[in-house]
PDB file of C-alpha atoms in Angstrom:
ATOM      1  CA  UNK A1420    -102.189  41.423  37.338  1.00  0.00           C
ATOM      2  CA  UNK A1421    -103.432  44.724  35.932  1.00  0.00           C
ATOM      3  CA  UNK A1422    -101.281  47.754  35.153  1.00  0.00           C
ATOM      4  CA  UNK A1423    -102.086  49.657  38.361  1.00  0.00           C
ATOM      5  CA  UNK A1424    -101.464  46.631  40.568  1.00  0.00           C
ATOM      6  CA  UNK A1425     -98.090  46.160  38.867  1.00  0.00           C
ATOM      7  CA  UNK A1426     -97.285  49.879  39.316  1.00  0.00           C
ATOM      8  CA  UNK A1427     -98.170  49.830  43.033  1.00  0.00           C
ATOM      9  CA  UNK A1428     -96.179  46.628  43.558  1.00  0.00           C
ATOM     10  CA  UNK A1429     -93.105  48.095  41.841  1.00  0.00           C
ATOM     11  CA  UNK A1430     -93.466  51.351  43.815  1.00  0.00           C
ATOM     12  CA  UNK A1431     -93.572  49.449  47.112  1.00  0.00           C
ATOM     13  CA  UNK A1432     -90.524  47.375  46.136  1.00  0.00           C
ATOM     14  CA  UNK A1433     -88.613  50.548  45.143  1.00  0.00           C
ATOM     15  CA  UNK A1434     -89.399  51.863  48.662  1.00  0.00           C
ATOM     16  CA  UNK A1435     -88.551  55.574  48.094  1.00  0.00           C
ATOM     17  CA  UNK A1436     -89.440  56.528  51.682  1.00  0.00           C
ATOM     18  CA  UNK A1437     -87.099  53.872  53.041  1.00  0.00           C
ATOM     19  CA  UNK A1438     -84.385  55.033  50.631  1.00  0.00           C
ATOM     20  CA  UNK A1439     -84.654  58.722  51.584  1.00  0.00           C
ATOM     21  CA  UNK A1440     -82.117  58.606  54.451  1.00  0.00           C
ATOM     22  CA  UNK A1441     -79.570  56.797  52.245  1.00  0.00           C
ATOM     23  CA  UNK A1442     -80.030  59.353  49.461  1.00  0.00           C
ATOM     24  CA  UNK A1443     -79.744  62.267  51.892  1.00  0.00           C
ATOM     25  CA  UNK A1444     -76.674  60.727  53.525  1.00  0.00           C
ATOM     26  CA  UNK A1445     -74.906  60.154  50.191  1.00  0.00           C
ATOM     27  CA  UNK A1446     -75.791  63.588  48.818  1.00  0.00           C
ATOM     28  CA  UNK A1447     -75.127  65.678  51.948  1.00  0.00           C
ATOM     29  CA  UNK A1448     -71.434  66.258  51.075  1.00  0.00           C
ATOM     30  CA  UNK A1449     -72.310  67.575  47.613  1.00  0.00           C
ATOM     31  CA  UNK A1450     -72.949  71.294  47.277  1.00  0.00           C
ATOM     32  CA  UNK A1451     -76.712  72.027  47.288  1.00  0.00           C
ATOM     33  CA  UNK A1452     -76.756  73.424  43.736  1.00  0.00           C
ATOM     34  CA  UNK A1453     -75.419  70.122  42.326  1.00  0.00           C
ATOM     35  CA  UNK A1454     -77.587  67.840  44.496  1.00  0.00           C
ATOM     36  CA  UNK A1455     -80.706  67.963  42.329  1.00  0.00           C
ATOM     37  CA  UNK A1456     -78.683  67.474  39.154  1.00  0.00           C
ATOM     38  CA  UNK A1457     -76.838  64.433  40.576  1.00  0.00           C
ATOM     39  CA  UNK A1458     -80.093  63.005  41.947  1.00  0.00           C
ATOM     40  CA  UNK A1459     -81.878  63.498  38.610  1.00  0.00           C
ATOM     41  CA  UNK A1460     -78.959  61.835  36.761  1.00  0.00           C
ATOM     42  CA  UNK A1461     -79.004  58.812  39.088  1.00  0.00           C
ATOM     43  CA  UNK A1462     -82.791  58.488  38.773  1.00  0.00           C
ATOM     44  CA  UNK A1463     -82.540  58.523  34.951  1.00  0.00           C
ATOM     45  CA  UNK A1464     -79.805  55.851  35.101  1.00  0.00           C
ATOM     46  CA  UNK A1465     -82.039  53.718  37.324  1.00  0.00           C
ATOM     47  CA  UNK A1466     -84.940  54.066  34.867  1.00  0.00           C
ATOM     48  CA  UNK A1467     -82.729  53.014  31.933  1.00  0.00           C
ATOM     49  CA  UNK A1468     -81.455  50.000  33.880  1.00  0.00           C
ATOM     50  CA  UNK A1469     -84.991  48.964  34.889  1.00  0.00           C
ATOM     51  CA  UNK A1470     -86.303  49.226  31.326  1.00  0.00           C
ATOM     52  CA  UNK A1471     -83.295  47.225  30.122  1.00  0.00           C
ATOM     53  CA  UNK A1472     -84.137  44.473  32.610  1.00  0.00           C
ATOM     54  CA  UNK A1473     -87.832  44.584  31.726  1.00  0.00           C
ATOM     55  CA  UNK A1474     -87.108  43.954  28.053  1.00  0.00           C
ATOM     56  CA  UNK A1475     -83.951  41.854  28.157  1.00  0.00           C
ATOM     57  CA  UNK A1476     -83.093  40.950  31.767  1.00  0.00           C
ATOM     58  CA  UNK A1477     -83.762  37.235  31.479  1.00  0.00           C
ATOM     59  CA  UNK A1478     -81.803  37.068  28.208  1.00  0.00           C
ATOM     60  CA  UNK A1479     -78.784  38.737  29.854  1.00  0.00           C
ATOM     61  CA  UNK A1480     -78.958  36.451  32.902  1.00  0.00           C
ATOM     62  CA  UNK A1481     -79.277  33.372  30.653  1.00  0.00           C
ATOM     63  CA  UNK A1482     -76.367  34.540  28.497  1.00  0.00           C
ATOM     64  CA  UNK A1483     -74.149  35.034  31.555  1.00  0.00           C
ATOM     65  CA  UNK A1484     -75.483  31.794  33.049  1.00  0.00           C
ATOM     66  CA  UNK A1485     -76.491  33.723  36.190  1.00  0.00           C
ATOM     67  CA  UNK A1486     -79.564  32.717  38.147  1.00  0.00           C
ATOM     68  CA  UNK A1487     -82.010  35.204  39.687  1.00  0.00           C
ATOM     69  CA  UNK A1488     -80.979  33.976  43.131  1.00  0.00           C
ATOM     70  CA  UNK A1489     -77.434  35.249  42.444  1.00  0.00           C
ATOM     71  CA  UNK A1490     -78.825  38.734  41.728  1.00  0.00           C
ATOM     72  CA  UNK A1491     -80.696  38.638  45.052  1.00  0.00           C
ATOM     73  CA  UNK A1492     -77.634  37.456  47.009  1.00  0.00           C
ATOM     74  CA  UNK A1493     -75.330  40.062  45.377  1.00  0.00           C
ATOM     75  CA  UNK A1494     -77.834  42.849  46.101  1.00  0.00           C
ATOM     76  CA  UNK A1495     -78.151  41.653  49.696  1.00  0.00           C
ATOM     77  CA  UNK A1496     -74.382  41.824  50.207  1.00  0.00           C
ATOM     78  CA  UNK A1497     -74.194  45.364  48.760  1.00  0.00           C
ATOM     79  CA  UNK A1498     -77.088  46.573  50.940  1.00  0.00           C
ATOM     80  CA  UNK A1499     -75.511  44.920  54.005  1.00  0.00           C
ATOM     81  CA  UNK A1500     -72.251  46.824  53.462  1.00  0.00           C
ATOM     82  CA  UNK A1501     -74.149  50.106  52.968  1.00  0.00           C
ATOM     83  CA  UNK A1502     -76.172  49.437  56.156  1.00  0.00           C
ATOM     84  CA  UNK A1503     -72.987  48.818  58.184  1.00  0.00           C
ATOM     85  CA  UNK A1504     -71.520  52.120  56.953  1.00  0.00           C
ATOM     86  CA  UNK A1505     -74.741  53.932  57.891  1.00  0.00           C
ATOM     87  CA  UNK A1506     -74.614  52.609  61.463  1.00  0.00           C
ATOM     88  CA  UNK A1507     -70.851  53.108  61.858  1.00  0.00           C
ATOM     89  CA  UNK A1508     -70.095  56.184  59.708  1.00  0.00           C
ATOM     90  CA  UNK A1509     -66.588  56.701  58.388  1.00  0.00           C
ATOM     91  CA  UNK A1510     -64.920  59.817  56.947  1.00  0.00           C
ATOM     92  CA  UNK A1511     -65.915  58.805  53.413  1.00  0.00           C
ATOM     93  CA  UNK A1512     -69.590  58.432  54.389  1.00  0.00           C
ATOM     94  CA  UNK A1513     -71.881  55.647  53.209  1.00  0.00           C
ATOM     95  CA  UNK A1514     -70.248  55.301  49.795  1.00  0.00           C
ATOM     96  CA  UNK A1515     -66.628  55.832  50.813  1.00  0.00           C
ATOM     97  CA  UNK A1516     -66.482  58.888  48.549  1.00  0.00           C
ATOM     98  CA  UNK A1517     -64.357  61.868  49.508  1.00  0.00           C
ATOM     99  CA  UNK A1518     -66.403  64.943  50.532  1.00  0.00           C
ATOM    100  CA  UNK A1519     -67.840  66.634  47.458  1.00  0.00           C
ATOM    101  CA  UNK A1520     -67.205  63.603  45.215  1.00  0.00           C
ATOM    102  CA  UNK A1521     -70.316  62.562  43.340  1.00  0.00           C
ATOM    103  CA  UNK A1522     -71.762  59.039  43.371  1.00  0.00           C
ATOM    104  CA  UNK A1523     -72.043  57.457  39.936  1.00  0.00           C
ATOM    105  CA  UNK A1524     -74.619  54.681  39.383  1.00  0.00           C
ATOM    106  CA  UNK A1525     -73.670  52.804  42.613  1.00  0.00           C
ATOM    107  CA  UNK A1526     -75.238  52.973  45.213  1.00  0.00           C
ATOM    108  CA  UNK A1527     -78.078  55.348  44.264  1.00  0.00           C
ATOM    109  CA  UNK A1528     -79.194  54.083  40.849  1.00  0.00           C
ATOM    110  CA  UNK A1529     -78.219  50.495  41.772  1.00  0.00           C
ATOM    111  CA  UNK A1530     -79.178  48.998  44.219  1.00  0.00           C
ATOM    112  CA  UNK A1531     -81.214  51.743  45.951  1.00  0.00           C
ATOM    113  CA  UNK A1532     -83.762  52.445  43.170  1.00  0.00           C
ATOM    114  CA  UNK A1533     -83.126  49.638  40.675  1.00  0.00           C
ATOM    115  CA  UNK A1534     -82.513  47.001  43.323  1.00  0.00           C
ATOM    116  CA  UNK A1535     -82.394  43.235  42.853  1.00  0.00           C
ATOM    117  CA  UNK A1536     -85.996  42.867  44.030  1.00  0.00           C
ATOM    118  CA  UNK A1537     -87.255  45.368  41.446  1.00  0.00           C
ATOM    119  CA  UNK A1538     -85.160  43.809  38.671  1.00  0.00           C
ATOM    120  CA  UNK A1539     -86.403  40.321  39.579  1.00  0.00           C
ATOM    121  CA  UNK A1540     -90.017  41.606  39.665  1.00  0.00           C
ATOM    122  CA  UNK A1541     -89.573  43.139  36.190  1.00  0.00           C
ATOM    123  CA  UNK A1542     -88.216  39.867  34.813  1.00  0.00           C
ATOM    124  CA  UNK A1543     -91.206  38.035  36.326  1.00  0.00           C
ATOM    125  CA  UNK A1544     -93.672  40.554  34.824  1.00  0.00           C
ATOM    126  CA  UNK A1545     -92.073  40.199  31.381  1.00  0.00           C
ATOM    127  CA  UNK A1546     -92.197  36.390  31.630  1.00  0.00           C
ATOM    128  CA  UNK A1547     -95.798  36.454  32.891  1.00  0.00           C
ATOM    129  CA  UNK A1548     -97.248  37.879  29.664  1.00  0.00           C
ATOM    130  CA  UNK A1549     -95.026  39.049  26.794  1.00  0.00           C
ATOM    131  CA  UNK A1550     -97.993  40.518  24.914  1.00  0.00           C
ATOM    132  CA  UNK A1551     -98.512  43.152  27.648  1.00  0.00           C
ATOM    133  CA  UNK A1552     -95.094  44.805  27.535  1.00  0.00           C
ATOM    134  CA  UNK A1553     -96.731  48.219  26.972  1.00  0.00           C
ATOM    135  CA  UNK A1554     -98.744  47.754  30.200  1.00  0.00           C
ATOM    136  CA  UNK A1555     -95.638  46.714  32.128  1.00  0.00           C
ATOM    137  CA  UNK A1556     -93.767  49.727  30.700  1.00  0.00           C
ATOM    138  CA  UNK A1557     -96.567  52.047  31.863  1.00  0.00           C
ATOM    139  CA  UNK A1558     -96.518  50.430  35.324  1.00  0.00           C
ATOM    140  CA  UNK A1559     -92.746  50.861  35.587  1.00  0.00           C
ATOM    141  CA  UNK A1560     -92.931  54.479  34.404  1.00  0.00           C
ATOM    142  CA  UNK A1561     -95.665  55.348  36.935  1.00  0.00           C
ATOM    143  CA  UNK A1562     -93.840  53.655  39.842  1.00  0.00           C
ATOM    144  CA  UNK A1563     -90.554  55.352  38.913  1.00  0.00           C
ATOM    145  CA  UNK A1564     -92.203  58.778  38.577  1.00  0.00           C
ATOM    146  CA  UNK A1565     -93.813  58.500  42.028  1.00  0.00           C
ATOM    147  CA  UNK A1566     -90.500  57.363  43.572  1.00  0.00           C
ATOM    148  CA  UNK A1567     -88.519  60.083  41.771  1.00  0.00           C
ATOM    149  CA  UNK A1568     -90.923  62.772  43.008  1.00  0.00           C
ATOM    150  CA  UNK A1569     -90.474  61.667  46.637  1.00  0.00           C
ATOM    151  CA  UNK A1570     -86.683  61.454  46.305  1.00  0.00           C
ATOM    152  CA  UNK A1571     -86.421  64.852  44.598  1.00  0.00           C
ATOM    153  CA  UNK A1572     -88.091  66.379  47.680  1.00  0.00           C
ATOM    154  CA  UNK A1573     -85.310  65.023  49.937  1.00  0.00           C
ATOM    155  CA  UNK A1574     -83.690  68.472  50.327  1.00  0.00           C
ATOM    156  CA  UNK A1575     -86.933  69.800  51.840  1.00  0.00           C
ATOM    157  CA  UNK A1576     -86.833  66.994  54.397  1.00  0.00           C
ATOM    158  CA  UNK A1577     -83.193  67.853  55.098  1.00  0.00           C
ATOM    159  CA  UNK A1578     -84.257  71.372  56.090  1.00  0.00           C
ATOM    160  CA  UNK A1579     -87.168  70.034  58.142  1.00  0.00           C
ATOM    161  CA  UNK A1580     -85.245  67.417  60.138  1.00  0.00           C
ATOM    162  CA  UNK A1581     -81.855  69.117  60.485  1.00  0.00           C
ATOM    163  CA  UNK A1582     -78.468  67.409  60.777  1.00  0.00           C
ATOM    164  CA  UNK A1583     -79.133  65.590  64.076  1.00  0.00           C
ATOM    165  CA  UNK A1584     -82.504  64.319  62.914  1.00  0.00           C
ATOM    166  CA  UNK A1585     -80.959  63.016  59.707  1.00  0.00           C
ATOM    167  CA  UNK A1586     -78.168  61.279  61.634  1.00  0.00           C
ATOM    168  CA  UNK A1587     -80.715  59.536  63.871  1.00  0.00           C
ATOM    169  CA  UNK A1588     -82.809  58.427  60.869  1.00  0.00           C
ATOM    170  CA  UNK A1589     -79.667  57.321  59.022  1.00  0.00           C
ATOM    171  CA  UNK A1590     -78.641  55.000  61.894  1.00  0.00           C
ATOM    172  CA  UNK A1591     -82.161  53.604  62.211  1.00  0.00           C
ATOM    173  CA  UNK A1592     -82.440  53.019  58.469  1.00  0.00           C
ATOM    174  CA  UNK A1593     -78.994  51.414  58.475  1.00  0.00           C
ATOM    175  CA  UNK A1594     -80.329  48.825  60.923  1.00  0.00           C
ATOM    176  CA  UNK A1595     -83.451  48.282  58.799  1.00  0.00           C
ATOM    177  CA  UNK A1596     -81.296  48.038  55.671  1.00  0.00           C
ATOM    178  CA  UNK A1597     -79.194  45.322  57.302  1.00  0.00           C
ATOM    179  CA  UNK A1598     -82.352  43.359  58.143  1.00  0.00           C
ATOM    180  CA  UNK A1599     -83.610  43.708  54.551  1.00  0.00           C
ATOM    181  CA  UNK A1600     -80.211  42.670  53.173  1.00  0.00           C
ATOM    182  CA  UNK A1601     -80.109  39.568  55.393  1.00  0.00           C
ATOM    183  CA  UNK A1602     -83.625  38.666  54.221  1.00  0.00           C
ATOM    184  CA  UNK A1603     -82.534  39.090  50.579  1.00  0.00           C
ATOM    185  CA  UNK A1604     -79.528  36.840  51.228  1.00  0.00           C
ATOM    186  CA  UNK A1605     -81.683  34.206  52.934  1.00  0.00           C
ATOM    187  CA  UNK A1606     -84.296  34.365  50.143  1.00  0.00           C
ATOM    188  CA  UNK A1607     -81.609  33.983  47.485  1.00  0.00           C
ATOM    189  CA  UNK A1608     -79.944  31.077  49.301  1.00  0.00           C
ATOM    190  CA  UNK A1609     -83.321  29.447  50.026  1.00  0.00           C
ATOM    191  CA  UNK A1610     -84.407  29.640  46.368  1.00  0.00           C
ATOM    192  CA  UNK A1611     -81.011  28.359  45.244  1.00  0.00           C
ATOM    193  CA  UNK A1612     -81.268  25.236  47.398  1.00  0.00           C
ATOM    194  CA  UNK A1613     -84.971  24.656  46.746  1.00  0.00           C
ATOM    195  CA  UNK A1614     -84.361  24.686  42.983  1.00  0.00           C
ATOM    196  CA  UNK A1615     -81.282  22.502  43.361  1.00  0.00           C
TER     197      UNK A1615
END
């Protein structure tokens, strides 16, 4: 796999367009002036986490005696719970935060940007060819930058769609998120049993 193929693959797995409604839903209770700052902070956290996994993810998983399937199953459960809250909103919103309270790392940095699929893909890239870590770093940086650009424009979409439009998209994306989470769970369970 070349650098650009890896970058495109990582970008598609990060799925910034699919994550937009979740980001807008989580950030809508935060005052507009703070939104960009919180979003930028969460994106930087996600980048740090992804680079950590690229360079030492397999070592950490081996040390904790955790298999990649466990990461997939855990991520699936988290996304399932977020999807349920998107379809059936509660006073605390998707994250259960009080209005105006800022999200910290979960759920925006993890699992929305640095999700289990991305982390597993980074571990696979690192294991594929250790001599090309610079290439994999460039691919990750390019994919993250493209995703971050799309997510930073979320406030413009908020103005374009309005509150009702966002609510409709949020419910639809909640349903899609539940389907993705179930698939992640099934993939994790399937790999677990196939590997014994």
